[in-house]
Short mmCIF file of C-alpha atoms (C1' of nucleotides) in Angstrom, two decimals:
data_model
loop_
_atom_site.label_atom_id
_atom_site.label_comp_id
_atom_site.label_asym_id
_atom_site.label_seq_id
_atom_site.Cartn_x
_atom_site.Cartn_y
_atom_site.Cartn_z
CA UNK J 1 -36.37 -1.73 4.46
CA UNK J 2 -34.36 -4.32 2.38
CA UNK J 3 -31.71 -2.26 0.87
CA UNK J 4 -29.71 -4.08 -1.26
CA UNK J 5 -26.75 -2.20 0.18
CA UNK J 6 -27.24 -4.42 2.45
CA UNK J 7 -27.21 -7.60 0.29
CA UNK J 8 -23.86 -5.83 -1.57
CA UNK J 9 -22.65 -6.01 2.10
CA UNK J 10 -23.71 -9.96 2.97
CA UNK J 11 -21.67 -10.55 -0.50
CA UNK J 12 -19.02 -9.16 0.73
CA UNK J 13 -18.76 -11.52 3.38
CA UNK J 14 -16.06 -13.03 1.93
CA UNK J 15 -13.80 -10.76 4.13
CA UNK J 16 -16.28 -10.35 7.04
CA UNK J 17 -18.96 -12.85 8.96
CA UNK J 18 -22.35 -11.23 8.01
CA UNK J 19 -24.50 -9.38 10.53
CA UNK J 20 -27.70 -9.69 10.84
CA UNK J 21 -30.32 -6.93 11.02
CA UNK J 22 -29.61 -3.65 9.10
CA UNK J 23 -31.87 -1.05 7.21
CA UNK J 24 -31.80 1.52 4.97
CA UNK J 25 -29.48 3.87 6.59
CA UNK J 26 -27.30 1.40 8.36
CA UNK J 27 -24.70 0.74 5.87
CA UNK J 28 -22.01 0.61 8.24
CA UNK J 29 -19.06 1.71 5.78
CA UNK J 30 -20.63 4.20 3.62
CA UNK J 31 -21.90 5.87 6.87
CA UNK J 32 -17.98 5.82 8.34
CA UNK J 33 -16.29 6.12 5.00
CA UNK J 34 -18.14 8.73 4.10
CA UNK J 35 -16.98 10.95 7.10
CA UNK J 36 -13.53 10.74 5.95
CA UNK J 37 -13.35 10.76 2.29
CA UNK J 38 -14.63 14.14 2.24
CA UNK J 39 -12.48 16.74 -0.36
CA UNK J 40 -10.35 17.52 2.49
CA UNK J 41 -10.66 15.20 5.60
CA UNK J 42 -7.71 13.34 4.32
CA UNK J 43 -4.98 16.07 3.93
CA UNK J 44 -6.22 17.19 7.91
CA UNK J 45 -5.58 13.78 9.41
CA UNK J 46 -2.25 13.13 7.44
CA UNK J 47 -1.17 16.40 8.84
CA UNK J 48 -2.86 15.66 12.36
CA UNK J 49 -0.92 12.71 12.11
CA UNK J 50 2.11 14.25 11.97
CA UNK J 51 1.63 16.87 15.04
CA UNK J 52 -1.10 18.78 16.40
CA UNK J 53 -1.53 22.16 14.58
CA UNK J 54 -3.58 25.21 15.43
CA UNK J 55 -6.34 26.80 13.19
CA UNK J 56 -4.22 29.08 11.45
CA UNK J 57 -0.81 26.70 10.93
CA UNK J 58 -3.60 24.31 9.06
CA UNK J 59 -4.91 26.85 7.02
CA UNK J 60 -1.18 27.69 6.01
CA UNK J 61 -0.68 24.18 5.66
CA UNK J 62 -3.48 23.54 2.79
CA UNK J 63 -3.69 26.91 1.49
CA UNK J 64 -5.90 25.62 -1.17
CA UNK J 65 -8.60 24.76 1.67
CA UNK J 66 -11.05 27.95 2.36
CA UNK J 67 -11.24 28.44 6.01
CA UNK J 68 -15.17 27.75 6.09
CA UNK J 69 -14.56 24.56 4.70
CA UNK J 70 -11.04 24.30 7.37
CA UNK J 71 -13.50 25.15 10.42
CA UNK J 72 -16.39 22.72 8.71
CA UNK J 73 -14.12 19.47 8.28
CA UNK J 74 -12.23 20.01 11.73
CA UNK J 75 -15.69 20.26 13.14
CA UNK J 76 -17.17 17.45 10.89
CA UNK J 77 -13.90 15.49 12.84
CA UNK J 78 -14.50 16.29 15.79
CA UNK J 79 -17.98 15.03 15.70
CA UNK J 80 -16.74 11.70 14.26
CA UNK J 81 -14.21 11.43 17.37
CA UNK J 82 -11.20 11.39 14.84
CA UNK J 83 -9.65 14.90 16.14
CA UNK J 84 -9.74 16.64 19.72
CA UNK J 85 -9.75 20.59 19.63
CA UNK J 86 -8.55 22.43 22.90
CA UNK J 87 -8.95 25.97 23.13
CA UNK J 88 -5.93 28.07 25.08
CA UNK J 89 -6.87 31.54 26.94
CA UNK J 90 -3.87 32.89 25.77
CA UNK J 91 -5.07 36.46 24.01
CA UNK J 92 -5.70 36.34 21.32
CA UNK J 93 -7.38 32.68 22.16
CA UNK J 94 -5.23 29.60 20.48
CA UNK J 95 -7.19 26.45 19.03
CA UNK J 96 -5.36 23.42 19.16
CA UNK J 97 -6.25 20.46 16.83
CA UNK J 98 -4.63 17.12 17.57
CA UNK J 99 -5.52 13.42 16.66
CA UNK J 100 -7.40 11.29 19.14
CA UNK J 101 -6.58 7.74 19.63
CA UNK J 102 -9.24 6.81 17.38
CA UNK J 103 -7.98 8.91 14.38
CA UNK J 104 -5.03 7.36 15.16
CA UNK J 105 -6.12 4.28 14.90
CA UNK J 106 -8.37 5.29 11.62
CA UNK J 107 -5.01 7.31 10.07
CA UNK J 108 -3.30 3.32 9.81
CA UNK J 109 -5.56 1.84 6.84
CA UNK J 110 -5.94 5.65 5.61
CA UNK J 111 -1.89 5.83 5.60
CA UNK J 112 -1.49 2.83 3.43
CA UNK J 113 -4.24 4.01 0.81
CA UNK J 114 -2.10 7.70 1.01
CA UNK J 115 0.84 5.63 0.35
CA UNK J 116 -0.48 3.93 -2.31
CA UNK J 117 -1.56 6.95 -3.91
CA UNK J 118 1.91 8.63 -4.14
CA UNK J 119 3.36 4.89 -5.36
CA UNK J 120 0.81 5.13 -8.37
CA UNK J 121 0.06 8.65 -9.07
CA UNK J 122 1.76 8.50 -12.39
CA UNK J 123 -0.11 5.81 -13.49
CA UNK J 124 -3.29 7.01 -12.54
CA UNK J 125 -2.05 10.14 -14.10
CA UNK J 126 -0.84 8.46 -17.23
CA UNK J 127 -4.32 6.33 -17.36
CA UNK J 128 -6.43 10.15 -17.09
CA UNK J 129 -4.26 11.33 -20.41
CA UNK J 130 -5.09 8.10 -22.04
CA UNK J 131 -8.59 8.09 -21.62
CA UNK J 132 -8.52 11.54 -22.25
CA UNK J 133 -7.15 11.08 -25.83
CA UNK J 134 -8.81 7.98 -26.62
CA UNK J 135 -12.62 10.78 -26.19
CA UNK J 136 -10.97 13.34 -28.38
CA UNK F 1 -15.68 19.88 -26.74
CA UNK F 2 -17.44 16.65 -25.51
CA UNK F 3 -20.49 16.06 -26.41
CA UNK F 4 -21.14 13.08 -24.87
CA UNK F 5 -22.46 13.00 -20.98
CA UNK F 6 -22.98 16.86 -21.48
CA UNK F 7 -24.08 16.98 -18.03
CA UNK F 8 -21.45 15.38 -16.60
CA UNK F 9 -18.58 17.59 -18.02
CA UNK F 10 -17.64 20.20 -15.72
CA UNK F 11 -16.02 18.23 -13.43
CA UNK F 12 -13.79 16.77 -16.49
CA UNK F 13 -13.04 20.26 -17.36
CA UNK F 14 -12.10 21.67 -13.77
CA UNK F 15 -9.91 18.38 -13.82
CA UNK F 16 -7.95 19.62 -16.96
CA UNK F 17 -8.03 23.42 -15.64
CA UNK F 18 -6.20 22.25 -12.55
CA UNK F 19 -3.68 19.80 -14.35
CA UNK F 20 -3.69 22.44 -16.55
CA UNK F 21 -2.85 24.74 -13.79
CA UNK F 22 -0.68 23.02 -12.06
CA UNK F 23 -2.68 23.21 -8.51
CA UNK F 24 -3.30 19.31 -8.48
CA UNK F 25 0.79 18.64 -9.82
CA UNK F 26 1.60 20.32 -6.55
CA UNK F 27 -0.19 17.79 -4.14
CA UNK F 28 0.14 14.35 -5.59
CA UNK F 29 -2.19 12.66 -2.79
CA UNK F 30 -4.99 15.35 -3.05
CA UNK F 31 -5.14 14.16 -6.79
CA UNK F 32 -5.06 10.72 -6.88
CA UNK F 33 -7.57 10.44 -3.07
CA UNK F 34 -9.94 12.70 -4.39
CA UNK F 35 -10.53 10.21 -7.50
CA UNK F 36 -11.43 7.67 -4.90
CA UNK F 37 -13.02 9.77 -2.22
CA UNK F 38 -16.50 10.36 -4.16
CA UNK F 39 -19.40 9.46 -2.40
CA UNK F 40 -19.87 6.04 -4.22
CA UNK F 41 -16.64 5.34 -5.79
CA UNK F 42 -15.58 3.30 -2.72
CA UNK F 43 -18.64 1.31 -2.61
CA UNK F 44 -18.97 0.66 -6.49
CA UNK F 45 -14.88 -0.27 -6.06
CA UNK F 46 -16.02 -2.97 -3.60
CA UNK F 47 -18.30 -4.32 -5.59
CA UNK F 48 -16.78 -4.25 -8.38
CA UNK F 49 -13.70 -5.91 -6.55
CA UNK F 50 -15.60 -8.96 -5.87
CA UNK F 51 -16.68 -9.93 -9.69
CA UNK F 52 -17.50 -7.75 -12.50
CA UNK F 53 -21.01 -6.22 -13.24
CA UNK F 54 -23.20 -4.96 -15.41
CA UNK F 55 -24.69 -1.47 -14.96
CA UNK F 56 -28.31 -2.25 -14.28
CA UNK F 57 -27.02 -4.92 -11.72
CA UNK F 58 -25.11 -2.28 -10.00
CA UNK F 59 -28.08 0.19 -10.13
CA UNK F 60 -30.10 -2.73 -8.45
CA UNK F 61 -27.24 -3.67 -5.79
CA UNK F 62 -27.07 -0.17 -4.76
CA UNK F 63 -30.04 1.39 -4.97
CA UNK F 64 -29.18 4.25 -3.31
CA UNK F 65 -26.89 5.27 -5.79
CA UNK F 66 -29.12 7.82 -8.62
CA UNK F 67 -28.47 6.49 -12.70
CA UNK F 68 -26.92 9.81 -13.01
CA UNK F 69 -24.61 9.31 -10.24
CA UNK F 70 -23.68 5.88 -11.06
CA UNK F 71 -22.92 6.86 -14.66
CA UNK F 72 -20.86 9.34 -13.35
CA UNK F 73 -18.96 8.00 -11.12
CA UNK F 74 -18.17 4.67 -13.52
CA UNK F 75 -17.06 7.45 -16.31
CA UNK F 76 -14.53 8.57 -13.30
CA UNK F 77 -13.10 5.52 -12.42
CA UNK F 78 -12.96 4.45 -15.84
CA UNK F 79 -11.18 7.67 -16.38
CA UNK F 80 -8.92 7.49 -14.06
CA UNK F 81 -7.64 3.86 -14.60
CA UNK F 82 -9.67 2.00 -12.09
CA UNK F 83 -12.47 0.23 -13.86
CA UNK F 84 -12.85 -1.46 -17.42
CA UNK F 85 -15.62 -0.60 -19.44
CA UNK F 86 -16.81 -3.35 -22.05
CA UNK F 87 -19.76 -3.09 -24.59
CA UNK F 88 -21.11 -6.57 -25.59
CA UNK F 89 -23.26 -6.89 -28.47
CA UNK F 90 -26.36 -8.10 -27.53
CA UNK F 91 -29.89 -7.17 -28.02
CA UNK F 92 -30.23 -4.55 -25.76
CA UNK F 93 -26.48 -4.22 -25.73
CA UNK F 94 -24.80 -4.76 -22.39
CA UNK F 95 -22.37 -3.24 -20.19
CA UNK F 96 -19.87 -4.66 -17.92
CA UNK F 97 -17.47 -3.30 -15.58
CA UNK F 98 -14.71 -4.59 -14.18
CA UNK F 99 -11.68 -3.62 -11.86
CA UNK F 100 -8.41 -3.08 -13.81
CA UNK F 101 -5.03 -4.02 -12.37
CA UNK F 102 -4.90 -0.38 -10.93
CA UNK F 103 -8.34 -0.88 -9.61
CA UNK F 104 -7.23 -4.17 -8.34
CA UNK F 105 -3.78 -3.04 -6.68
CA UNK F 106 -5.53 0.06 -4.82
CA UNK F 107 -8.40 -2.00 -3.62
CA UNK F 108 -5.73 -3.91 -1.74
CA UNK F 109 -5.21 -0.70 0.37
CA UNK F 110 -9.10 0.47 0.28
CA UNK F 111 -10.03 -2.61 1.59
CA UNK F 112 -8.53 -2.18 4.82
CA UNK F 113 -9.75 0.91 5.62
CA UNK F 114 -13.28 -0.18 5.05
CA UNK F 115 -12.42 -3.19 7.29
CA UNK F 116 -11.59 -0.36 9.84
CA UNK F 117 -15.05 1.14 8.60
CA UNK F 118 -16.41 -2.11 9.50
CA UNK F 119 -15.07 -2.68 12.84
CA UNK F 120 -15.56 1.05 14.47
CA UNK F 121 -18.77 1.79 12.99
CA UNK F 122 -19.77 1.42 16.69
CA UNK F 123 -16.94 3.97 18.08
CA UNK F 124 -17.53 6.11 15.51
CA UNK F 125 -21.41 6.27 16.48
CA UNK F 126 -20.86 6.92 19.63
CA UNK F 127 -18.52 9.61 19.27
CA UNK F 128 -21.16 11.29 17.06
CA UNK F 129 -24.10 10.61 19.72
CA UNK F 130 -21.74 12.16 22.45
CA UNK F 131 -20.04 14.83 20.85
CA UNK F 132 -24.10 16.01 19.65
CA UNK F 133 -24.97 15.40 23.25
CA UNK F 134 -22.50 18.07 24.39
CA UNK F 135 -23.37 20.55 21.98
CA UNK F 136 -26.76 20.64 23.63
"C1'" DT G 1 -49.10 -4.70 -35.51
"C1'" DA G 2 -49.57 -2.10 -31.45
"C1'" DG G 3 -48.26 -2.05 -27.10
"C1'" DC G 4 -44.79 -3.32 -23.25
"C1'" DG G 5 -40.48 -4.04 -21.00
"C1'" DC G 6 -35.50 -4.37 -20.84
"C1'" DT G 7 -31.01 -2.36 -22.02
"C1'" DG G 8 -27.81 1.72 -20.67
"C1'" DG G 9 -27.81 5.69 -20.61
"C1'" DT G 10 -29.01 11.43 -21.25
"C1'" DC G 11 -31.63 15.78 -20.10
"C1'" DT G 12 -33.89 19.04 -17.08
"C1'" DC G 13 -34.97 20.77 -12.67
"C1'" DT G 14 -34.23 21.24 -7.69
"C1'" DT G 15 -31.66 20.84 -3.50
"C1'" DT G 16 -27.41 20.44 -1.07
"C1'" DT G 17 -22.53 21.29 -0.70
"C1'" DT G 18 -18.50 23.95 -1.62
"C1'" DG G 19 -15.84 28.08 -2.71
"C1'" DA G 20 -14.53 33.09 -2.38
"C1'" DG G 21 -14.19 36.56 0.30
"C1'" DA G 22 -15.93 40.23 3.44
"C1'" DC G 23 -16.54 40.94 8.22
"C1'" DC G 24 -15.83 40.65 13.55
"C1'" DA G 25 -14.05 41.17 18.54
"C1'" DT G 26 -10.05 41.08 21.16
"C1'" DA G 27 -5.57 42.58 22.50
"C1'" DA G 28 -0.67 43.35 21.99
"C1'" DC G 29 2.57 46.07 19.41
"C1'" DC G 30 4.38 50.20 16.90
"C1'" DG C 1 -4.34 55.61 16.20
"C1'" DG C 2 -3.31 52.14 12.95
"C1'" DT C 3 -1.50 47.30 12.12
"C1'" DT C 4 -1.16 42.59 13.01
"C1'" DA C 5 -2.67 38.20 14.54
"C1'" DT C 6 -6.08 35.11 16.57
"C1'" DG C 7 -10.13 31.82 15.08
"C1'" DG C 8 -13.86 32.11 13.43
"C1'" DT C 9 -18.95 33.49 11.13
"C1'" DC C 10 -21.93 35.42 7.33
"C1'" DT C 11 -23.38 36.05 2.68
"C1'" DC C 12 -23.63 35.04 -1.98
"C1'" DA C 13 -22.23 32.51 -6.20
"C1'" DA C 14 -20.84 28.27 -8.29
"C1'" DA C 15 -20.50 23.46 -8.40
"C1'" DA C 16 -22.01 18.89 -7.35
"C1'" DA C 17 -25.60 15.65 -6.21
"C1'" DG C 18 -30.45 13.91 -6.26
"C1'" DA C 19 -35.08 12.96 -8.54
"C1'" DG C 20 -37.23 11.61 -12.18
"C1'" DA C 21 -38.81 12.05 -17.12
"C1'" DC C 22 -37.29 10.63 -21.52
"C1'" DC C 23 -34.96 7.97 -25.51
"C1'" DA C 24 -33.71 4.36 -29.26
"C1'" DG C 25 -33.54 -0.41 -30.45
"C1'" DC C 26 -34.97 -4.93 -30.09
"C1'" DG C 27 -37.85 -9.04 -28.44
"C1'" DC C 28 -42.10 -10.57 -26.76
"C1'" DT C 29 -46.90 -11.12 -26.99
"C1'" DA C 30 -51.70 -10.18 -27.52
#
DNA sequence: TAGCGCTGGTCTCTTTTTGAGACCATAACC
DNA sequence: GGTTATGGTCTCAAAAAGAGACCAGCGCTA
């Protein structure tokens, strides 16, 4: 009943008013966050971002991505109301994934944190090797 | 090899398999988001971004989170440059974390995408609610 | 002095998620 | 008739996550 997610949350009202009401599962940003910070769900959007893709270009795209896991995070998307998926009757059928205007909106923060992460991947990188060395 | 947090290892070693490997060198993002994309990471960052704290508090402002998970996820941050780890010598001997300069500069970007979190939990929800609605 | 709790973990066991790869129906093309 | 390409699904193994017992050391206290 009282999580004390929810008190994390009410001290992190320093960037946000606090709202009232809330209960075990209603932590608001793990419950979003978590639909996008999934191994993949990332690399889809950035690449959504760019153009719409079909099934197969993705799967080209991220080779390292098995296509159960393509077809689970696209759907896993979809069901968030990040991507929109349009099926073509051409023969064989054609799956079109594109970004809605709510991934759109979602791929702005995510772009910055991407961006970040190519500014400072050495460092991270670097810090990994040190910590590494420092166990041995 | 490690001893220590025997448990906790293999994700260490597929780390080093895949730098070893050369599969992570290839996608610079993939690497340095998946560090960040665990379930908790963002949520411990967040806390952790408003004042340091001490493992049991963390255990007690997330509850959610299982000792295991929240050892292991610390041990990753701390691994990969995020978090400070600092032993004092009391009686029980205490623990605090802390947010490095790394931790502190990609907060910057984190934080905005949870504000996003924050402010389309509602969209999101409803996408979700509708696109289940459909399936049916 | 024998219990009890607090500290920050570790260990084992179970469940859930992910990965690897075979398989499938269709139809055009060779 | 066999090959290619489409976008998947199915099964099984491996990995990650969750639940909860356990541990050593010290202070308290009964």
């Amino acid at each position: 009943m009282d999580s004390k997610i929810f008190n994390l949350k009410s001290k992190l009202e320093v960037y946000k008013a606090m709202t009232g009401g809330g209960n075990f599962g209603d932590c608001p940003v793990r419950d979003v966050i978590q639909g996008i910070s999934g191994k993949w769900s990332s690399l889809l959007v950035m690449a959504l971002a760019e153009k719409p893709y079909r099934f197969g270009e993705l799967r080209r795209l991220v080779p390292d991505i098995s296509q159960r896991m393509l077809t689970q995070t696209l759907y896993d998307l979809q069901r968030d109301g990040y991507v929109h998926r349009e099926v073509f009757p051409t023969k064989p059928p054609s799956v079109e994934y594109s970004l809605t205007d709510l991934g759109r909106s979602m791929f702005a923060p995510l772009q910055l944190l991407i961006q970040w992460a190519e500014l400072n991947h050495d460092a991270v990188r670097e810090a990994r090797a040190a910590f590494d060395a420092a166990q041995a």
